[in-house]
Amino acid sequence: LTAGSVEDIHHEGGTILGSSRGGFDIDKICEFIQSKKISQLYVIGGDGTHRGAFKIHETCMERGLHVAVAGIPKTIDNDVDYLDRSFGFVTSVEAAQSAIRAAKVEASCNLPNGIGIVKLMGRSSGFIAAHASLGSGDVDLCLIPEVPIVLDGPTGCLPHLMNRVKEKGYAVVVVAEGAGEELLGASTETDASGNKKLPQIGEYMKKVITEYFKDKGDEATVKYIDPSYMIRSVPANATDTLYCMQLGQNAVHGTMAGYTGFSVGLCNNKMCLLPIPELVATSPRQMDPKGRTWERILAVTRQPNTREFSRKSLFMGNGTK
């Protein structure tokens, strides 16, 4: 890397480094570090990547390699604990707006009873879905992993959707990719990194909404939009570009000061160095279903609150699905 090769890198999406799932071979990594005489290693990613970074740090210490290992939190899911936010989150919330606007246009223009569904990223947490919904102001139903989905009954989302459609002619739904395990069950399959493969909650919601309207003697025109990788691939906005610069500079400051096995990030709007074990011990973090953000969602969407329905009671049949 040279100053010239990265001069305009902040205007581009994606990564020049490349990314993949799996393939973590600690022996090969340490051999490469030793053969290339690397003294500073910067590892960029979320909580899983940080766990890998700390494993590299521990192995280097055991083998007597003088290598400073620093983590840089980059995940649009915003699920690394303790941090105000991770790099990429603000950009993803902004990028999601175009998909929500498209869903609104499709729903309002397609008769009868138009409904637009947008699936956003968020394996374990609903930060993107919630903040994108609040930023839009056009969403009538927001579904996140932290709050169980109840389909029918007094607190059901399907009667709520039908009411919203009858009131204004259309409705918009935003659903996080990790929502709905209490309905579809937890997958036993995993990807190369050991992450659970998620059930197709977006397609499922489209199906049950269509069937619900049909059972009520009505018809729904449901349009489903999955912009996940379009959102992830956009260039960082100005806020994230500035934050990324601060993360990089402070990571270098930390390693040059002799620290290792740490990560950087904003905590209460102050740039901090954080020990990786503490950072990942409670990650991935989740949104508080009794917090202010979820209360704002309820106020904006007017959807029923189902946070009191524990997943255990739903699996046991003690709640209305």
mmCIF file of C-alpha atoms in Angstrom:
data_model
loop_
_atom_site.group_PDB
_atom_site.id
_atom_site.type_symbol
_atom_site.label_atom_id
_atom_site.label_comp_id
_atom_site.label_asym_id
_atom_site.label_seq_id
_atom_site.Cartn_x
_atom_site.Cartn_y
_atom_site.Cartn_z
ATOM 1 C CA LEU A 1 0.000 0.000 0.000
ATOM 2 C CA THR A 2 1.169 3.501 -0.839
ATOM 3 C CA ALA A 3 -0.312 6.922 -0.210
ATOM 4 C CA GLY A 4 -1.152 7.135 -3.901
ATOM 5 C CA SER A 5 -2.899 3.759 -4.061
ATOM 6 C CA VAL A 6 -5.330 4.660 -1.273
ATOM 7 C CA GLU A 7 -5.794 8.332 -2.128
ATOM 8 C CA ASP A 8 -9.393 7.872 -3.345
ATOM 9 C CA ILE A 9 -10.231 4.639 -1.543
ATOM 10 C CA HIS A 10 -12.779 6.317 0.742
ATOM 11 C CA HIS A 11 -14.963 7.061 -2.295
ATOM 12 C CA GLU A 12 -15.310 3.378 -3.186
ATOM 13 C CA GLY A 13 -17.530 0.626 -1.813
ATOM 14 C CA GLY A 14 -16.410 -2.880 -0.897
ATOM 15 C CA THR A 15 -12.833 -3.696 0.079
ATOM 16 C CA ILE A 16 -9.509 -3.943 -1.745
ATOM 17 C CA LEU A 17 -8.433 -6.547 0.830
ATOM 18 C CA GLY A 18 -11.174 -9.001 -0.042
ATOM 19 C CA SER A 19 -13.262 -10.981 2.428
ATOM 20 C CA SER A 20 -14.348 -14.582 2.929
ATOM 21 C CA ARG A 21 -15.958 -16.921 5.427
ATOM 22 C CA GLY A 22 -13.950 -19.575 7.209
ATOM 23 C CA GLY A 23 -10.397 -20.580 6.372
ATOM 24 C CA PHE A 24 -8.886 -19.609 9.738
ATOM 25 C CA ASP A 25 -5.609 -21.529 10.016
ATOM 26 C CA ILE A 26 -3.607 -20.140 12.935
ATOM 27 C CA ASP A 27 -0.404 -21.956 11.953
ATOM 28 C CA LYS A 28 -0.432 -20.556 8.429
ATOM 29 C CA ILE A 29 -1.247 -17.089 9.733
ATOM 30 C CA CYS A 30 1.619 -17.084 12.208
ATOM 31 C CA GLU A 31 4.029 -18.520 9.650
ATOM 32 C CA PHE A 32 3.101 -15.741 7.235
ATOM 33 C CA ILE A 33 3.508 -13.088 9.935
ATOM 34 C CA GLN A 34 6.942 -14.461 10.809
ATOM 35 C CA SER A 35 8.143 -14.882 7.205
ATOM 36 C CA LYS A 36 7.093 -11.337 6.257
ATOM 37 C CA LYS A 37 8.504 -9.896 9.490
ATOM 38 C CA ILE A 38 5.177 -8.244 10.327
ATOM 39 C CA SER A 39 5.267 -6.302 13.597
ATOM 40 C CA GLN A 40 1.797 -4.736 13.496
ATOM 41 C CA LEU A 41 -1.399 -6.545 12.470
ATOM 42 C CA TYR A 42 -4.706 -4.717 12.026
ATOM 43 C CA VAL A 43 -7.775 -6.960 11.828
ATOM 44 C CA ILE A 44 -10.993 -5.408 10.505
ATOM 45 C CA GLY A 45 -14.439 -6.877 11.190
ATOM 46 C CA GLY A 46 -17.159 -7.726 13.706
ATOM 47 C CA ASP A 47 -17.229 -9.782 16.897
ATOM 48 C CA GLY A 48 -16.292 -13.052 15.171
ATOM 49 C CA THR A 49 -13.345 -11.420 13.448
ATOM 50 C CA HIS A 50 -12.254 -9.919 16.770
ATOM 51 C CA ARG A 51 -12.295 -13.369 18.388
ATOM 52 C CA GLY A 52 -9.997 -14.534 15.612
ATOM 53 C CA ALA A 53 -7.762 -11.485 16.130
ATOM 54 C CA PHE A 54 -7.396 -12.289 19.821
ATOM 55 C CA LYS A 55 -6.519 -15.895 18.996
ATOM 56 C CA ILE A 56 -3.736 -14.577 16.751
ATOM 57 C CA HIS A 57 -2.574 -12.285 19.569
ATOM 58 C CA GLU A 58 -2.478 -15.183 22.061
ATOM 59 C CA THR A 59 -0.636 -17.482 19.661
ATOM 60 C CA CYS A 60 1.933 -14.808 18.819
ATOM 61 C CA MET A 61 2.558 -14.299 22.547
ATOM 62 C CA GLU A 62 2.939 -18.050 23.099
ATOM 63 C CA ARG A 63 5.432 -18.334 20.228
ATOM 64 C CA GLY A 64 7.414 -15.292 21.265
ATOM 65 C CA LEU A 65 6.518 -13.273 18.166
ATOM 66 C CA HIS A 66 6.768 -9.529 18.757
ATOM 67 C CA VAL A 67 3.546 -8.542 16.999
ATOM 68 C CA ALA A 68 1.041 -5.888 18.050
ATOM 69 C CA VAL A 69 -2.499 -7.022 17.106
ATOM 70 C CA ALA A 70 -5.261 -4.396 16.888
ATOM 71 C CA GLY A 71 -8.910 -4.859 15.980
ATOM 72 C CA ILE A 72 -11.016 -2.314 14.105
ATOM 73 C CA PRO A 73 -14.817 -2.748 14.516
ATOM 74 C CA LYS A 74 -16.480 -2.849 11.107
ATOM 75 C CA THR A 75 -19.951 -4.353 10.879
ATOM 76 C CA ILE A 76 -23.139 -2.790 9.584
ATOM 77 C CA ASP A 77 -25.144 -4.822 12.125
ATOM 78 C CA ASN A 78 -23.821 -2.548 14.924
ATOM 79 C CA ASP A 79 -23.699 -5.541 17.266
ATOM 80 C CA VAL A 80 -20.226 -5.128 18.810
ATOM 81 C CA ASP A 81 -20.873 -4.400 22.480
ATOM 82 C CA TYR A 82 -19.752 -1.306 24.454
ATOM 83 C CA LEU A 83 -19.291 0.813 21.327
ATOM 84 C CA ASP A 84 -21.548 3.729 20.427
ATOM 85 C CA ARG A 85 -21.566 2.336 16.906
ATOM 86 C CA SER A 86 -19.435 0.304 14.533
ATOM 87 C CA PHE A 87 -18.067 1.516 11.223
ATOM 88 C CA GLY A 88 -20.619 1.061 8.421
ATOM 89 C CA PHE A 89 -23.786 1.253 10.506
ATOM 90 C CA VAL A 90 -24.728 4.861 9.727
ATOM 91 C CA THR A 91 -24.100 4.337 6.017
ATOM 92 C CA SER A 92 -26.278 1.215 5.952
ATOM 93 C CA VAL A 93 -29.177 3.003 7.648
ATOM 94 C CA GLU A 94 -28.928 5.758 5.049
ATOM 95 C CA ALA A 95 -28.648 3.303 2.134
ATOM 96 C CA ALA A 96 -31.721 1.392 3.349
ATOM 97 C CA GLN A 97 -33.889 4.455 2.811
ATOM 98 C CA SER A 98 -34.008 3.992 -0.956
ATOM 99 C CA ALA A 99 -35.297 0.423 -0.556
ATOM 100 C CA ILE A 100 -37.975 1.549 1.913
ATOM 101 C CA ARG A 101 -39.029 4.372 -0.421
ATOM 102 C CA ALA A 102 -39.235 1.879 -3.290
ATOM 103 C CA ALA A 103 -41.394 -0.424 -1.161
ATOM 104 C CA LYS A 104 -43.712 2.478 -0.350
ATOM 105 C CA VAL A 105 -44.053 3.438 -4.015
ATOM 106 C CA GLU A 106 -44.736 -0.163 -5.044
ATOM 107 C CA ALA A 107 -47.247 -0.661 -2.227
ATOM 108 C CA SER A 108 -49.112 2.584 -2.842
ATOM 109 C CA CYS A 109 -49.298 2.080 -6.622
ATOM 110 C CA ASN A 110 -50.268 -1.604 -6.758
ATOM 111 C CA LEU A 111 -53.931 -2.368 -6.139
ATOM 112 C CA PRO A 112 -55.674 -3.794 -4.299
ATOM 113 C CA ASN A 113 -54.215 -3.551 -0.807
ATOM 114 C CA GLY A 114 -50.578 -2.976 -1.691
ATOM 115 C CA ILE A 115 -47.964 -4.088 0.851
ATOM 116 C CA GLY A 116 -44.218 -3.636 0.443
ATOM 117 C CA ILE A 117 -41.796 -5.796 2.439
ATOM 118 C CA VAL A 118 -38.108 -4.889 2.832
ATOM 119 C CA LYS A 119 -35.667 -7.356 4.388
ATOM 120 C CA LEU A 120 -32.583 -5.761 5.929
ATOM 121 C CA MET A 121 -29.451 -7.282 7.448
ATOM 122 C CA GLY A 122 -29.295 -8.042 11.144
ATOM 123 C CA ARG A 123 -28.547 -11.629 12.129
ATOM 124 C CA SER A 124 -28.821 -11.250 15.887
ATOM 125 C CA SER A 125 -29.909 -7.658 16.317
ATOM 126 C CA GLY A 126 -32.425 -5.285 14.788
ATOM 127 C CA PHE A 127 -30.433 -2.058 14.878
ATOM 128 C CA ILE A 128 -30.460 -1.501 11.103
ATOM 129 C CA ALA A 129 -34.154 -2.365 10.734
ATOM 130 C CA ALA A 130 -35.189 -0.174 13.679
ATOM 131 C CA HIS A 131 -33.068 2.857 12.818
ATOM 132 C CA ALA A 132 -33.924 2.646 9.115
ATOM 133 C CA SER A 133 -37.623 2.487 10.014
ATOM 134 C CA LEU A 134 -37.342 5.504 12.291
ATOM 135 C CA GLY A 135 -35.304 7.408 9.714
ATOM 136 C CA SER A 136 -37.919 6.700 7.069
ATOM 137 C CA GLY A 137 -41.138 7.425 8.932
ATOM 138 C CA ASP A 138 -43.034 5.413 6.284
ATOM 139 C CA VAL A 139 -42.909 2.007 7.976
ATOM 140 C CA ASP A 140 -46.059 0.407 9.411
ATOM 141 C CA LEU A 141 -44.484 -2.752 10.832
ATOM 142 C CA CYS A 142 -40.897 -3.376 11.978
ATOM 143 C CA LEU A 143 -39.839 -6.924 12.907
ATOM 144 C CA ILE A 144 -36.555 -7.584 14.719
ATOM 145 C CA PRO A 145 -34.875 -10.644 16.314
ATOM 146 C CA GLU A 146 -35.186 -9.243 19.848
ATOM 147 C CA VAL A 147 -38.992 -9.120 19.828
ATOM 148 C CA PRO A 148 -41.035 -12.262 18.990
ATOM 149 C CA ILE A 149 -43.361 -12.131 15.988
ATOM 150 C CA VAL A 150 -47.001 -12.808 16.826
ATOM 151 C CA LEU A 151 -49.045 -13.311 13.676
ATOM 152 C CA ASP A 152 -52.696 -13.337 14.752
ATOM 153 C CA GLY A 153 -54.835 -12.398 17.723
ATOM 154 C CA PRO A 154 -55.117 -9.130 19.712
ATOM 155 C CA THR A 155 -51.385 -8.408 19.402
ATOM 156 C CA GLY A 156 -50.943 -9.971 15.974
ATOM 157 C CA CYS A 157 -49.052 -8.169 13.243
ATOM 158 C CA LEU A 158 -51.368 -9.431 10.483
ATOM 159 C CA PRO A 159 -54.545 -7.761 11.846
ATOM 160 C CA HIS A 160 -52.476 -4.616 12.388
ATOM 161 C CA LEU A 161 -51.319 -4.684 8.762
ATOM 162 C CA MET A 162 -54.848 -5.159 7.490
ATOM 163 C CA ASN A 163 -56.037 -2.212 9.582
ATOM 164 C CA ARG A 164 -53.243 0.009 8.251
ATOM 165 C CA VAL A 165 -54.046 -1.002 4.675
ATOM 166 C CA LYS A 166 -57.732 -0.237 5.180
ATOM 167 C CA GLU A 167 -56.856 3.144 6.712
ATOM 168 C CA LYS A 168 -54.510 4.425 4.008
ATOM 169 C CA GLY A 169 -54.647 1.918 1.152
ATOM 170 C CA TYR A 170 -51.189 0.389 1.583
ATOM 171 C CA ALA A 171 -48.577 -0.609 4.161
ATOM 172 C CA VAL A 172 -44.785 -0.964 4.420
ATOM 173 C CA VAL A 173 -43.014 -3.715 6.390
ATOM 174 C CA VAL A 174 -39.329 -3.811 7.381
ATOM 175 C CA VAL A 175 -37.971 -7.106 8.702
ATOM 176 C CA ALA A 176 -34.481 -7.959 9.969
ATOM 177 C CA GLU A 177 -33.015 -11.141 8.475
ATOM 178 C CA GLY A 178 -32.672 -12.786 11.893
ATOM 179 C CA ALA A 179 -36.268 -12.201 13.003
ATOM 180 C CA GLY A 180 -38.859 -14.947 13.323
ATOM 181 C CA GLU A 181 -36.932 -17.920 14.735
ATOM 182 C CA GLU A 182 -39.845 -18.542 17.104
ATOM 183 C CA LEU A 183 -42.003 -19.114 14.011
ATOM 184 C CA LEU A 184 -39.629 -20.880 11.632
ATOM 185 C CA GLY A 185 -37.328 -22.559 14.142
ATOM 186 C CA ALA A 186 -33.574 -22.216 14.552
ATOM 187 C CA SER A 187 -31.542 -23.626 11.693
ATOM 188 C CA THR A 188 -29.085 -26.442 12.436
ATOM 189 C CA GLU A 189 -27.020 -25.571 9.347
ATOM 190 C CA THR A 190 -23.996 -23.293 9.560
ATOM 191 C CA ASP A 191 -21.777 -21.485 7.083
ATOM 192 C CA ALA A 192 -17.981 -21.761 6.804
ATOM 193 C CA SER A 193 -17.535 -19.393 9.754
ATOM 194 C CA GLY A 194 -19.894 -21.318 12.019
ATOM 195 C CA ASN A 195 -22.745 -18.821 11.753
ATOM 196 C CA LYS A 196 -26.258 -20.231 11.695
ATOM 197 C CA LYS A 197 -27.943 -20.163 8.313
ATOM 198 C CA LEU A 198 -31.037 -18.043 8.750
ATOM 199 C CA PRO A 199 -34.581 -19.041 7.748
ATOM 200 C CA GLN A 200 -36.141 -17.049 4.911
ATOM 201 C CA ILE A 201 -38.265 -14.734 7.026
ATOM 202 C CA GLY A 202 -38.949 -12.260 4.204
ATOM 203 C CA GLU A 203 -40.475 -14.840 1.872
ATOM 204 C CA TYR A 204 -42.354 -16.350 4.816
ATOM 205 C CA MET A 205 -43.946 -13.016 5.732
ATOM 206 C CA LYS A 206 -44.980 -12.454 2.126
ATOM 207 C CA LYS A 207 -46.665 -15.875 2.116
ATOM 208 C CA VAL A 208 -48.539 -15.502 5.422
ATOM 209 C CA ILE A 209 -49.702 -11.954 4.620
ATOM 210 C CA THR A 210 -51.121 -13.093 1.281
ATOM 211 C CA GLU A 211 -52.840 -16.075 2.914
ATOM 212 C CA TYR A 212 -54.244 -13.958 5.763
ATOM 213 C CA PHE A 213 -55.935 -11.518 3.417
ATOM 214 C CA LYS A 214 -57.279 -14.427 1.341
ATOM 215 C CA ASP A 215 -58.711 -16.113 4.453
ATOM 216 C CA LYS A 216 -60.488 -12.847 5.260
ATOM 217 C CA GLY A 217 -62.103 -12.828 1.817
ATOM 218 C CA ASP A 218 -59.776 -10.107 0.557
ATOM 219 C CA GLU A 219 -56.699 -9.824 -1.627
ATOM 220 C CA ALA A 220 -53.257 -8.366 -0.954
ATOM 221 C CA THR A 221 -50.707 -7.324 -3.556
ATOM 222 C CA VAL A 222 -47.397 -8.002 -1.806
ATOM 223 C CA LYS A 223 -44.039 -6.840 -3.193
ATOM 224 C CA TYR A 224 -40.856 -8.181 -1.594
ATOM 225 C CA ILE A 225 -37.512 -6.342 -1.772
ATOM 226 C CA ASP A 226 -34.194 -7.762 -0.521
ATOM 227 C CA PRO A 227 -31.521 -5.047 -0.898
ATOM 228 C CA SER A 228 -29.081 -6.630 1.574
ATOM 229 C CA TYR A 229 -25.897 -6.726 -0.514
ATOM 230 C CA MET A 230 -26.734 -3.505 -2.349
ATOM 231 C CA ILE A 231 -26.725 -1.773 1.032
ATOM 232 C CA ARG A 232 -23.521 -3.446 2.189
ATOM 233 C CA SER A 233 -21.626 -2.524 -0.992
ATOM 234 C CA VAL A 234 -22.220 1.246 -1.089
ATOM 235 C CA PRO A 235 -19.373 3.704 -0.350
ATOM 236 C CA ALA A 236 -19.200 5.024 3.216
ATOM 237 C CA ASN A 237 -20.984 8.305 3.817
ATOM 238 C CA ALA A 238 -19.211 11.332 5.310
ATOM 239 C CA THR A 239 -19.989 10.366 8.914
ATOM 240 C CA ASP A 240 -18.592 6.854 8.511
ATOM 241 C CA THR A 241 -15.612 8.112 6.496
ATOM 242 C CA LEU A 242 -14.634 10.409 9.361
ATOM 243 C CA TYR A 243 -15.205 7.641 11.916
ATOM 244 C CA CYS A 244 -13.096 5.209 9.898
ATOM 245 C CA MET A 245 -10.224 7.700 9.832
ATOM 246 C CA GLN A 246 -10.459 8.089 13.621
ATOM 247 C CA LEU A 247 -10.518 4.312 14.133
ATOM 248 C CA GLY A 248 -7.473 3.794 11.930
ATOM 249 C CA GLN A 249 -5.464 6.594 13.514
ATOM 250 C CA ASN A 250 -6.204 5.461 17.051
ATOM 251 C CA ALA A 251 -5.439 1.821 16.233
ATOM 252 C CA VAL A 252 -1.992 2.929 15.022
ATOM 253 C CA HIS A 253 -1.531 5.118 18.116
ATOM 254 C CA GLY A 254 -2.299 2.062 20.273
ATOM 255 C CA THR A 255 0.140 -0.283 18.566
ATOM 256 C CA MET A 256 2.892 2.346 18.443
ATOM 257 C CA ALA A 257 2.402 2.828 22.191
ATOM 258 C CA GLY A 258 3.064 -0.882 22.700
ATOM 259 C CA TYR A 259 -0.471 -2.197 23.182
ATOM 260 C CA THR A 260 -1.706 -5.457 21.667
ATOM 261 C CA GLY A 261 -4.875 -7.566 21.834
ATOM 262 C CA PHE A 262 -7.077 -4.472 21.796
ATOM 263 C CA SER A 263 -9.717 -2.808 19.653
ATOM 264 C CA VAL A 264 -10.717 0.818 19.155
ATOM 265 C CA GLY A 265 -14.038 2.615 19.103
ATOM 266 C CA LEU A 266 -16.267 5.370 20.367
ATOM 267 C CA CYS A 267 -17.611 4.908 23.902
ATOM 268 C CA ASN A 268 -19.832 7.741 25.115
ATOM 269 C CA ASN A 269 -18.442 9.789 22.217
ATOM 270 C CA LYS A 270 -14.836 9.301 23.400
ATOM 271 C CA MET A 271 -12.309 7.309 21.382
ATOM 272 C CA CYS A 272 -11.116 4.394 23.527
ATOM 273 C CA LEU A 273 -8.810 1.392 23.413
ATOM 274 C CA LEU A 274 -10.677 -1.710 24.579
ATOM 275 C CA PRO A 275 -9.362 -5.199 25.468
ATOM 276 C CA ILE A 276 -10.772 -7.624 22.914
ATOM 277 C CA PRO A 277 -11.854 -10.314 25.447
ATOM 278 C CA GLU A 278 -14.084 -7.771 27.203
ATOM 279 C CA LEU A 279 -15.436 -6.524 23.883
ATOM 280 C CA VAL A 280 -16.486 -9.923 22.558
ATOM 281 C CA ALA A 281 -17.629 -11.470 25.859
ATOM 282 C CA THR A 282 -21.104 -9.922 25.472
ATOM 283 C CA SER A 283 -21.163 -9.669 21.678
ATOM 284 C CA PRO A 284 -23.138 -9.822 19.511
ATOM 285 C CA ARG A 285 -25.201 -7.347 21.473
ATOM 286 C CA GLN A 286 -28.921 -6.941 20.966
ATOM 287 C CA MET A 287 -31.290 -4.033 21.029
ATOM 288 C CA ASP A 288 -33.158 -3.551 24.317
ATOM 289 C CA PRO A 289 -36.818 -4.502 23.683
ATOM 290 C CA LYS A 290 -37.733 -2.299 26.653
ATOM 291 C CA GLY A 291 -35.523 0.581 25.583
ATOM 292 C CA ARG A 292 -36.318 3.924 24.025
ATOM 293 C CA THR A 293 -35.537 2.896 20.448
ATOM 294 C CA TRP A 294 -38.153 0.150 20.509
ATOM 295 C CA GLU A 295 -40.651 2.478 22.208
ATOM 296 C CA ARG A 296 -40.091 4.932 19.359
ATOM 297 C CA ILE A 297 -40.740 2.154 16.850
ATOM 298 C CA LEU A 298 -44.056 1.384 18.519
ATOM 299 C CA ALA A 299 -45.015 5.056 18.460
ATOM 300 C CA VAL A 300 -44.103 5.558 14.788
ATOM 301 C CA THR A 301 -45.522 2.307 13.361
ATOM 302 C CA ARG A 302 -48.446 1.949 15.819
ATOM 303 C CA GLN A 303 -47.821 -1.788 15.778
ATOM 304 C CA PRO A 304 -48.774 -3.923 18.804
ATOM 305 C CA ASN A 305 -46.030 -4.632 21.306
ATOM 306 C CA THR A 306 -45.164 -8.334 21.604
ATOM 307 C CA ARG A 307 -42.012 -8.081 23.708
ATOM 308 C CA GLU A 308 -43.768 -9.745 26.676
ATOM 309 C CA PHE A 309 -44.209 -12.930 24.643
ATOM 310 C CA SER A 310 -41.131 -14.953 25.534
ATOM 311 C CA ARG A 311 -39.839 -17.323 22.872
ATOM 312 C CA LYS A 312 -40.244 -20.164 25.376
ATOM 313 C CA SER A 313 -43.958 -19.500 25.802
ATOM 314 C CA LEU A 314 -44.435 -19.294 22.055
ATOM 315 C CA PHE A 315 -42.700 -22.629 21.498
ATOM 316 C CA MET A 316 -44.810 -24.189 24.268
ATOM 317 C CA GLY A 317 -48.019 -22.865 22.757
ATOM 318 C CA ASN A 318 -48.799 -20.435 25.564
ATOM 319 C CA GLY A 319 -49.037 -17.457 23.235
ATOM 320 C CA THR A 320 -50.889 -16.689 20.045
ATOM 321 C CA LYS A 321 -48.634 -17.007 17.026
#
